[in-house]
Tab-separated table of C-alpha atoms in Angstrom:
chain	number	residue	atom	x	y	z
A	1	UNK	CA	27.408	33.012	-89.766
A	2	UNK	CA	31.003	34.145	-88.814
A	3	UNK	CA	30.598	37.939	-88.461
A	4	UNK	CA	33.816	40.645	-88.956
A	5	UNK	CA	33.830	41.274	-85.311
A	6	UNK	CA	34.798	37.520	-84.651
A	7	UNK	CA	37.619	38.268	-86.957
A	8	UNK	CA	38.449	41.864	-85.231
A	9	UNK	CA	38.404	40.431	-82.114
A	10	UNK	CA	41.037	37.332	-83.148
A	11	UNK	CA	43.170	39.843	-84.662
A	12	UNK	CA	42.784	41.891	-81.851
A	13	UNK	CA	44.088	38.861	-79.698
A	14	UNK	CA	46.956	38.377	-82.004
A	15	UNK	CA	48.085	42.109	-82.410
A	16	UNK	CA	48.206	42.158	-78.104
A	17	UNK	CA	50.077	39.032	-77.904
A	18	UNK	CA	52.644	40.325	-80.794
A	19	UNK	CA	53.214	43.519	-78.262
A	20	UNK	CA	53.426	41.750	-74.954
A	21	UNK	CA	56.357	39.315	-76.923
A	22	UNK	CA	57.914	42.209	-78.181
A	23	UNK	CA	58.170	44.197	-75.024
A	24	UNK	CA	59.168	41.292	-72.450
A	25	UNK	CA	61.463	39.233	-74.378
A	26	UNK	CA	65.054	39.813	-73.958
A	27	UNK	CA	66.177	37.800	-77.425
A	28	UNK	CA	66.407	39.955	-80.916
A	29	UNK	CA	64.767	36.868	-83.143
A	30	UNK	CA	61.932	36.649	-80.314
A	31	UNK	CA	61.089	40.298	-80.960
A	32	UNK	CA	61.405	39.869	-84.987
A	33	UNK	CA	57.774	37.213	-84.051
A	34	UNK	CA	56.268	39.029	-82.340
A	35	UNK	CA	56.937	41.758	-84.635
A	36	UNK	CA	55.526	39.093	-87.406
A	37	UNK	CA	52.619	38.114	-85.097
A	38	UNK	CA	51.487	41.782	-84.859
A	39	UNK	CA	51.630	41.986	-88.844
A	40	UNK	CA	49.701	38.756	-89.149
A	41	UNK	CA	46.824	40.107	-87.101
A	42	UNK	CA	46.541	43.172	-89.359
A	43	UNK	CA	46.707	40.734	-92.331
A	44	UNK	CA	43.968	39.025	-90.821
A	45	UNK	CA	42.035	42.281	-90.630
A	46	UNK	CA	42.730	42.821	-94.259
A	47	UNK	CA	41.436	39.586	-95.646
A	48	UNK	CA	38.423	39.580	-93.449
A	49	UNK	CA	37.485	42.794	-94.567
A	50	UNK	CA	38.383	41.922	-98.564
A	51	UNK	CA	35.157	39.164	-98.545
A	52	UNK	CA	33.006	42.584	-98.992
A	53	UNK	CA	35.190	43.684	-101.753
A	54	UNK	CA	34.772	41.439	-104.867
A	55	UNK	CA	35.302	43.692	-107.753
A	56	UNK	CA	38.628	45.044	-106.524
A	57	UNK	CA	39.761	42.506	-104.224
A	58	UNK	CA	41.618	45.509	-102.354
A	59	UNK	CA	41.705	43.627	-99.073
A	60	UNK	CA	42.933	40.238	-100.786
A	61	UNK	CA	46.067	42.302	-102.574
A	62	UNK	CA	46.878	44.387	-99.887
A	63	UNK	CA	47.354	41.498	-97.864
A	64	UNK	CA	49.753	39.895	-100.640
A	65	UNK	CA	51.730	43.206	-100.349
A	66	UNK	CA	51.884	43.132	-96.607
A	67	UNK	CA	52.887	39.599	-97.068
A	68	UNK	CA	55.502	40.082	-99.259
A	69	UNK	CA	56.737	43.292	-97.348
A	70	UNK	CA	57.401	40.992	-93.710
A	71	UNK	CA	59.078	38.973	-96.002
A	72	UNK	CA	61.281	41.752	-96.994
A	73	UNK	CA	61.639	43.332	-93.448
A	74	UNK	CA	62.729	39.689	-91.916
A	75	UNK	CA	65.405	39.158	-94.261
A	76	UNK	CA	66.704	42.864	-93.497
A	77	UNK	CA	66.441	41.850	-89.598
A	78	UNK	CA	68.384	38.819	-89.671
A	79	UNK	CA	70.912	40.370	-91.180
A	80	UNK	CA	71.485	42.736	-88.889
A	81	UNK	CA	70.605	39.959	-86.211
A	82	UNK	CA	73.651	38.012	-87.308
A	83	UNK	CA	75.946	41.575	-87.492
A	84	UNK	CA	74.477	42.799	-84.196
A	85	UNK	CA	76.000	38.791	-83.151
A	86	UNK	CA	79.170	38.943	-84.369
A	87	UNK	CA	80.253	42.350	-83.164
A	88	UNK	CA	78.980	41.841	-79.580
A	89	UNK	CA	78.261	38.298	-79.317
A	90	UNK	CA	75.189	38.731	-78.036
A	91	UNK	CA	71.378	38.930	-79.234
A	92	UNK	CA	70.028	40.865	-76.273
A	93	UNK	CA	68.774	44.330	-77.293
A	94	UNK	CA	69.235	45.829	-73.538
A	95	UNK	CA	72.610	45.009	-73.978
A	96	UNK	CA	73.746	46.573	-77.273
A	97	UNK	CA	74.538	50.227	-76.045
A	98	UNK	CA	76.126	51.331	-79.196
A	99	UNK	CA	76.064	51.500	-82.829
A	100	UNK	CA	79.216	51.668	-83.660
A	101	UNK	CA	82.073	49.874	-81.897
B	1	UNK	CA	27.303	25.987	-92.145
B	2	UNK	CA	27.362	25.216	-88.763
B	3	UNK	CA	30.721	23.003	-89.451
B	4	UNK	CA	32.136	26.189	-90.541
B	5	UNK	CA	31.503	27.703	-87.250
B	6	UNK	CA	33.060	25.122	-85.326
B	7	UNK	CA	36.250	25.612	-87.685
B	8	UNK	CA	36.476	28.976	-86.951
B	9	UNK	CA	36.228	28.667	-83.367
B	10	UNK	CA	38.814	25.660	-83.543
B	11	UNK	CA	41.377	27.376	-86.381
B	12	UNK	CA	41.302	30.963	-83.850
B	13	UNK	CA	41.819	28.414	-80.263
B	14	UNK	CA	44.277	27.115	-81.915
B	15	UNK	CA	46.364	30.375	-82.818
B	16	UNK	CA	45.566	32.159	-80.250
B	17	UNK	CA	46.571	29.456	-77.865
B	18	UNK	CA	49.942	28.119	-79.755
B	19	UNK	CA	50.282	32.057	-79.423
B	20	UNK	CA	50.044	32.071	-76.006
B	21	UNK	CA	52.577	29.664	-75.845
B	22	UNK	CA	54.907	31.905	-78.322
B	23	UNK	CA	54.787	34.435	-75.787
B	24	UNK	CA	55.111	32.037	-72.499
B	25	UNK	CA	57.697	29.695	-73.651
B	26	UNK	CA	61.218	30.000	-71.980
B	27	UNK	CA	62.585	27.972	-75.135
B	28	UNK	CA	63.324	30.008	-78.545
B	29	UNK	CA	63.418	26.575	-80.477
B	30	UNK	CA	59.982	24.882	-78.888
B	31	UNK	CA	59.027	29.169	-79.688
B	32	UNK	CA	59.855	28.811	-83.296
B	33	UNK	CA	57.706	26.373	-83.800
B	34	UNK	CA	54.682	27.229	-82.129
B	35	UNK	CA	54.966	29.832	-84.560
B	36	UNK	CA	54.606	27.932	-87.384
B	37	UNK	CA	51.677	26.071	-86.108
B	38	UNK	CA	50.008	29.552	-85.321
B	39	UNK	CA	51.278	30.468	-89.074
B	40	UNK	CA	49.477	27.143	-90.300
B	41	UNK	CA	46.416	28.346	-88.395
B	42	UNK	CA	46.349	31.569	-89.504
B	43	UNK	CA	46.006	30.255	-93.148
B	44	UNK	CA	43.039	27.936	-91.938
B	45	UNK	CA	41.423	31.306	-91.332
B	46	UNK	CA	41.767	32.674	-94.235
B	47	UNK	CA	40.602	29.815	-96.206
B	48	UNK	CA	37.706	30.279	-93.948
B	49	UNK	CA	36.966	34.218	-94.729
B	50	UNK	CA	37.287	33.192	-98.543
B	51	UNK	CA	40.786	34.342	-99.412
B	52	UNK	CA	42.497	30.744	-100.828
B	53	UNK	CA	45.289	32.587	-102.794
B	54	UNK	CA	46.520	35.022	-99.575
B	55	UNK	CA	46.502	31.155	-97.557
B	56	UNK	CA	48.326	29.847	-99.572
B	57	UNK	CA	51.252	32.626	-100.521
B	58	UNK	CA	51.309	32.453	-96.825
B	59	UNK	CA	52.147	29.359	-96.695
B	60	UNK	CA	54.709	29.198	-99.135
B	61	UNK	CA	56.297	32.627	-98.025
B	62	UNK	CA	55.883	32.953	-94.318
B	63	UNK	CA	56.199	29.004	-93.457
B	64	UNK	CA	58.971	28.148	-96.598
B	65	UNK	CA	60.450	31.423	-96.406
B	66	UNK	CA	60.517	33.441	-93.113
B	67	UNK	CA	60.876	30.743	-90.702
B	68	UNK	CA	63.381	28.727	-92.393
B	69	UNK	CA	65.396	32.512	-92.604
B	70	UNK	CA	65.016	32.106	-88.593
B	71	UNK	CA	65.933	29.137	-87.970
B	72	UNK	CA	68.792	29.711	-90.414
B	73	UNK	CA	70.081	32.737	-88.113
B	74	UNK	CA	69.052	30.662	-85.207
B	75	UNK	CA	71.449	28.108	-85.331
B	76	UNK	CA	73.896	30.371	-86.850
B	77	UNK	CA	73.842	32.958	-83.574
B	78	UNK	CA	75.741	30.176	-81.327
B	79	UNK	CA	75.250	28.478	-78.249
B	80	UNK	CA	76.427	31.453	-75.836
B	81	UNK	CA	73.026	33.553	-76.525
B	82	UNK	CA	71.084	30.311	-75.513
B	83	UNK	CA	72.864	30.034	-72.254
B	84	UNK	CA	72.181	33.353	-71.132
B	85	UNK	CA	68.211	33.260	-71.889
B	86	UNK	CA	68.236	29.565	-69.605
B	87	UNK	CA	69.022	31.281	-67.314
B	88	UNK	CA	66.729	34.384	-66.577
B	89	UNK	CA	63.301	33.480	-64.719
B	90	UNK	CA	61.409	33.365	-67.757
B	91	UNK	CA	57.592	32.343	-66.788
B	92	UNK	CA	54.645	34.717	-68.077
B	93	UNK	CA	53.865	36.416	-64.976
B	94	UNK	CA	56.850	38.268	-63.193
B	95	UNK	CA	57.668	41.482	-61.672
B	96	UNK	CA	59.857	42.848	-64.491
B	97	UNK	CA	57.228	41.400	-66.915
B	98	UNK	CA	54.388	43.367	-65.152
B	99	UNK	CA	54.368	46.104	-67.263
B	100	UNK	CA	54.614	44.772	-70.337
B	101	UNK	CA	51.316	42.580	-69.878
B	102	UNK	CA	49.893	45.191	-68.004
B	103	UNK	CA	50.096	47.141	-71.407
B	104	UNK	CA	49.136	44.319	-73.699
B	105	UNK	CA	46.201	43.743	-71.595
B	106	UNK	CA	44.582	47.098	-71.355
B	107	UNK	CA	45.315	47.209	-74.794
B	108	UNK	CA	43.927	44.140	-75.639
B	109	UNK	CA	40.377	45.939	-73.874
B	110	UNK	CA	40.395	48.974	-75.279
B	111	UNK	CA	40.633	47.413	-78.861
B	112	UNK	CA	37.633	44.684	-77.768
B	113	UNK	CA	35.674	47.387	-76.692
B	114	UNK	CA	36.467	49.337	-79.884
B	115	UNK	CA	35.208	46.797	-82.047
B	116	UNK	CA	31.904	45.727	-79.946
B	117	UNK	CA	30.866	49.507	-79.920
B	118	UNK	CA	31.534	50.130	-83.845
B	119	UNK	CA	28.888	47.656	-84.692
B	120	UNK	CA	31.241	46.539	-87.833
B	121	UNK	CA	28.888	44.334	-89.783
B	122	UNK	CA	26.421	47.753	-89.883
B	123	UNK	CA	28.940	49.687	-91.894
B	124	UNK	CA	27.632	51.705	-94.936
B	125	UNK	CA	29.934	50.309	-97.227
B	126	UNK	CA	29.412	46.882	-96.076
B	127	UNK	CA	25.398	47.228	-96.196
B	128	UNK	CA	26.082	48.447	-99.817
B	129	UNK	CA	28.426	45.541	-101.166
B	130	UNK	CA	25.695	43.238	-99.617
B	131	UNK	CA	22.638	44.798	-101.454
B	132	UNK	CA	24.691	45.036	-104.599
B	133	UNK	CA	25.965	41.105	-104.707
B	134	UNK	CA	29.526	42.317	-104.170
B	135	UNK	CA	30.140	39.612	-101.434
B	136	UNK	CA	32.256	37.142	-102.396
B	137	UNK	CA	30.702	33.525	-101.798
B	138	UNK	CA	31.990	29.851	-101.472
B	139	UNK	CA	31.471	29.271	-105.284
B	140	UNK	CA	33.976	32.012	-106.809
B	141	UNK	CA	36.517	31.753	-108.276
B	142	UNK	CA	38.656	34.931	-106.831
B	143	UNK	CA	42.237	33.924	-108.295
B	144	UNK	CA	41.291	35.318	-111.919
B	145	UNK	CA	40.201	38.499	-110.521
B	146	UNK	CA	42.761	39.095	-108.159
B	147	UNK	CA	45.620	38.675	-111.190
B	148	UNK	CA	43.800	40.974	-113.621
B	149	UNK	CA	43.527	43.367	-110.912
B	150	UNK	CA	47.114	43.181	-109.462
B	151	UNK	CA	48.102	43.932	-113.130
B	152	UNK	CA	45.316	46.732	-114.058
B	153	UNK	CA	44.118	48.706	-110.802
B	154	UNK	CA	47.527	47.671	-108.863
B	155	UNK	CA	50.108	47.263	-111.079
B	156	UNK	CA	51.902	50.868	-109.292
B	157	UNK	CA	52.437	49.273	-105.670
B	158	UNK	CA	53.226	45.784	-107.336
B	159	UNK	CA	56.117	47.419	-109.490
B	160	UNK	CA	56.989	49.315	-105.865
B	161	UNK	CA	56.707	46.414	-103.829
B	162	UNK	CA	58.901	43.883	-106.843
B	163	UNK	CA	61.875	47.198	-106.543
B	164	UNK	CA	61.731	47.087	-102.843
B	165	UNK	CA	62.060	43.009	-102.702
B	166	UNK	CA	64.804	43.003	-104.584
B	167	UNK	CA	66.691	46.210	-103.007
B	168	UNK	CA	65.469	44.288	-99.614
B	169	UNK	CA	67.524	40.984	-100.677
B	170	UNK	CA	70.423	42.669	-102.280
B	171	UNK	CA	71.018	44.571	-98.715
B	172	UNK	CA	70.235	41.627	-97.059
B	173	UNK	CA	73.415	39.750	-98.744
B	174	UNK	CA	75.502	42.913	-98.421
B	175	UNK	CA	74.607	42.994	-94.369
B	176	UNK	CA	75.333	39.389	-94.002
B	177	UNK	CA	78.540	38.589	-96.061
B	178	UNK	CA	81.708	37.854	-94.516
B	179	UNK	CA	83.719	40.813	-92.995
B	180	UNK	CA	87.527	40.836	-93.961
B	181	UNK	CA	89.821	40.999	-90.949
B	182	UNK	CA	89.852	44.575	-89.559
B	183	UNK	CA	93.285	46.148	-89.665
């Protein structure tokens, strides 16, 4: 039988991989997955957890929230991905000194 | 049961590694879509831990919906952002990388050990929901329950979360309309 701790430990895997993409890449839209890796592995967490949870299914619609929320966050990003572009023609965080030109 | 096991172990190889890959890849494109294979993946495992409605919304929204979003501003950022990430010295282990893994990997401990000390599968609540039937198992049908409580017990942070989608979107299209010319 597949225990949580199988599950923690996956999620774990994902949430360090999410921070090690967010802190070495040099490319906005790389950060935004790893940003969406780190939020899959707490989604991960959630749903593992909502199998003990059958009356309220708290873990399975907390998950749908979370879900929906990235979805809301990403299209906010890109947004400013494609302003952040246009102003200084570039997508490189360590290179955007400003916010207002 | 046992072929259960093994599609655990393959569904979490398989994100973790096309994760991996995310993270090691010099090429945003060949990047993009590793992540959609570790999205496809992650679905597989929650199929697996019983949740078929949260596999497949996260299908539809993260694999129809988010990725498409970045390719869209993908090919929309131009080919002068490209040319500058060729060029860096992009494998996974470099000096100015060192840090950043050196982080993600004591991390990455610290949480394992975490979750091998807690003894998770002995918690009180989860001893409880077992003795009481609360589990749910390969026969139920969780999509009924899940609407009648997303309209009962959660209908406040699904009114929230509807508001905040749509206030989302609407900035969204604000952010990303054309600018006129700047006098």
């Amino acid at each position: 039988m597949i225990t949580l701790t199988h599950y923690l430990v996956v999620s774990a895997g994902l949430f360090c991989i999410g921070l090690y993409v967010i802190l070495s890449k040099q490319n906005a839209i790389q950060i935004l997955i790893g940003v969406e890796l780190m939020l899959n592995a707490a989604i991960l967490n959630l749903v593992a957890f909502g199998k003990y949870d059958k009356l309220n299914n708290a873990g399975q619609s907390f998950a749908l929230f979370a879900i929906v929320l990235a979805a809301a966050a990403t299209a906010v990003a890109l947004a400013i991905v494609l302003n952040v572009y246009r102003r200084y023609r570039t997508i490189d965080p360590g290179k955007i000194n400003q916010l207002k030109d | 049961m046992n072929l259960v096991i093994i599609m655990f172990y393959l569904m979490a190889t398989i994100a973790l590694g096309s994760a991996l890959y995310v993270a090691a890849s010099k090429n945003l494109v060949r990047s993009v879509f590793m992540f959609f294979i570790t999205l496809f993946a992650l679905a597989g495992l929650y199929v697996l831990s019983l949740a078929d409605f949260v596999a497949i919304t996260q299908v539809v929204v993260y694999v129809g919906g988010i990725l498409v979003l970045i390719l869209f501003a993908f090919m929309l950022s131009g080919r002068e952002s490209l040319a500058g990430l060729q060029q860096q010295p992009n494998r996974l282990i470099s000096i100015n990388k060192l840090p950043a893994l050196l982080l993600a990997g004591l991390f990455f401990i610290v949480l394992v050990n975490v979750f091998l000390k807690a003894n998770v599968d002995a918690l009180g609540w989860i001893q409880q929901a077992v003795v009481q039937h609360n589990v749910i198992t390969p026969t139920d049908v969780t999509i009924n329950n899940l609407g009648v409580n997303l309209m009962t017990n959660y209908l406040l942070p699904f009114e929230a979360v509807s508001i905040l989608l749509l206030m989302a979107l609407a900035g969204a299209a604000h952010l990303s309309r054309k600018e006129e010319a700047a006098p």
